[in-house]
Amino acid sequence: MTEQEILKYCHFYKGEAMIPQSLDQKNEGKLWVAEKAICEDFSHLIDRDNPRRKIAEIVAAYVSKWSPMKFRPIMRTYFEKVSDLEDEIMRSYN
């Protein structure tokens, strides 16, 4: 998928070059970084069958790698936007 197609599924990253100051140092900022990385570096991993689920999986993997101690609170913030995917995604992190 292209970055423009993926942006439709992003809740925090909207194509900005720099993190918005209002998100910096917050859970939302960490999620912004994860979504930006997906758009710029991992777009080839997103399939058209279920892009919402795949993006959520990659966000979870990214956050668990780079912020393992705050993983659950950060992902709670993400799942406020996509609550229907929480059980499915978090099952593999239990």
Tab-separated table of C-alpha atoms in Angstrom:
chain	number	residue	atom	x	y	z
A	1	MET	CA	0.000	0.000	0.000
A	2	THR	CA	1.105	3.557	-0.528
A	3	GLU	CA	1.699	6.043	2.278
A	4	GLN	CA	-1.408	7.960	1.236
A	5	GLU	CA	-3.523	4.803	1.491
A	6	ILE	CA	-2.059	3.912	4.883
A	7	LEU	CA	-2.618	7.426	6.258
A	8	LYS	CA	-6.377	6.762	6.174
A	9	TYR	CA	-5.798	4.202	8.937
A	10	CYS	CA	-3.433	6.310	11.047
A	11	HIS	CA	-4.833	7.912	14.176
A	12	PHE	CA	-1.829	9.980	15.247
A	13	TYR	CA	0.510	10.441	12.274
A	14	LYS	CA	-0.973	12.631	9.538
A	15	GLY	CA	2.053	13.011	7.286
A	16	GLU	CA	3.942	15.633	9.294
A	17	ALA	CA	7.720	15.798	9.006
A	18	MET	CA	8.143	16.415	12.741
A	19	ILE	CA	6.142	15.183	15.694
A	20	PRO	CA	3.520	17.749	16.729
A	21	GLN	CA	4.484	19.385	19.997
A	22	SER	CA	1.075	18.494	21.447
A	23	LEU	CA	1.939	14.778	21.127
A	24	ASP	CA	5.589	14.873	22.150
A	25	GLN	CA	6.496	13.040	25.369
A	26	LYS	CA	3.052	11.380	25.515
A	27	ASN	CA	1.690	7.969	24.594
A	28	GLU	CA	0.196	9.608	21.524
A	29	GLY	CA	3.679	10.726	20.478
A	30	LYS	CA	5.061	7.213	20.693
A	31	LEU	CA	2.144	6.016	18.593
A	32	TRP	CA	2.788	8.852	16.110
A	33	VAL	CA	6.358	7.574	15.720
A	34	ALA	CA	5.125	4.000	15.188
A	35	GLU	CA	2.593	5.044	12.548
A	36	LYS	CA	5.183	7.228	10.805
A	37	ALA	CA	7.562	4.257	10.685
A	38	ILE	CA	4.832	2.109	9.164
A	39	CYS	CA	4.178	4.686	6.452
A	40	GLU	CA	7.830	5.268	5.671
A	41	ASP	CA	9.515	1.922	6.327
A	42	PHE	CA	6.977	-0.877	6.644
A	43	SER	CA	4.326	-0.077	4.045
A	44	HIS	CA	5.292	-3.215	2.134
A	45	LEU	CA	3.995	-5.291	5.064
A	46	ILE	CA	0.442	-3.943	4.830
A	47	ASP	CA	-1.925	-6.125	2.855
A	48	ARG	CA	-5.160	-4.912	1.342
A	49	ASP	CA	-7.240	-7.691	2.903
A	50	ASN	CA	-7.306	-6.186	6.393
A	51	PRO	CA	-5.036	-3.130	6.647
A	52	ARG	CA	-6.477	-1.967	10.003
A	53	ARG	CA	-5.528	-5.227	11.691
A	54	LYS	CA	-2.092	-5.393	10.080
A	55	ILE	CA	-1.307	-1.794	11.038
A	56	ALA	CA	-2.404	-2.507	14.629
A	57	GLU	CA	-0.153	-5.583	14.695
A	58	ILE	CA	2.828	-3.577	13.475
A	59	VAL	CA	2.134	-0.732	15.917
A	60	ALA	CA	2.078	-3.263	18.762
A	61	ALA	CA	5.303	-4.899	17.580
A	62	TYR	CA	7.018	-1.521	17.209
A	63	VAL	CA	5.917	-0.281	20.630
A	64	SER	CA	6.831	-3.551	22.349
A	65	LYS	CA	10.320	-3.344	20.846
A	66	TRP	CA	11.101	0.316	21.568
A	67	SER	CA	9.112	0.906	24.749
A	68	PRO	CA	8.664	-2.487	26.431
A	69	MET	CA	8.236	-1.107	29.945
A	70	LYS	CA	5.378	1.185	28.899
A	71	PHE	CA	3.930	-1.119	26.249
A	72	ARG	CA	0.536	-1.740	27.840
A	73	PRO	CA	-0.323	1.887	28.720
A	74	ILE	CA	0.765	3.055	25.276
A	75	MET	CA	-1.298	0.379	23.569
A	76	ARG	CA	-4.315	1.253	25.736
A	77	THR	CA	-4.124	4.711	24.172
A	78	TYR	CA	-4.013	3.140	20.704
A	79	PHE	CA	-6.950	0.832	21.411
A	80	GLU	CA	-9.095	3.803	22.390
A	81	LYS	CA	-9.173	4.355	18.606
A	82	VAL	CA	-9.504	0.718	17.479
A	83	SER	CA	-11.061	-1.071	20.434
A	84	ASP	CA	-12.475	-3.858	18.261
A	85	LEU	CA	-8.925	-5.101	17.589
A	86	GLU	CA	-7.621	-5.064	21.161
A	87	ASP	CA	-8.364	-8.671	22.157
A	88	GLU	CA	-7.078	-10.085	18.879
A	89	ILE	CA	-3.816	-8.107	18.930
A	90	MET	CA	-3.058	-8.317	22.647
A	91	ARG	CA	-3.684	-12.079	22.823
A	92	SER	CA	-0.158	-12.712	21.528
A	93	TYR	CA	1.381	-10.456	24.214
A	94	ASN	CA	-0.052	-12.293	27.225
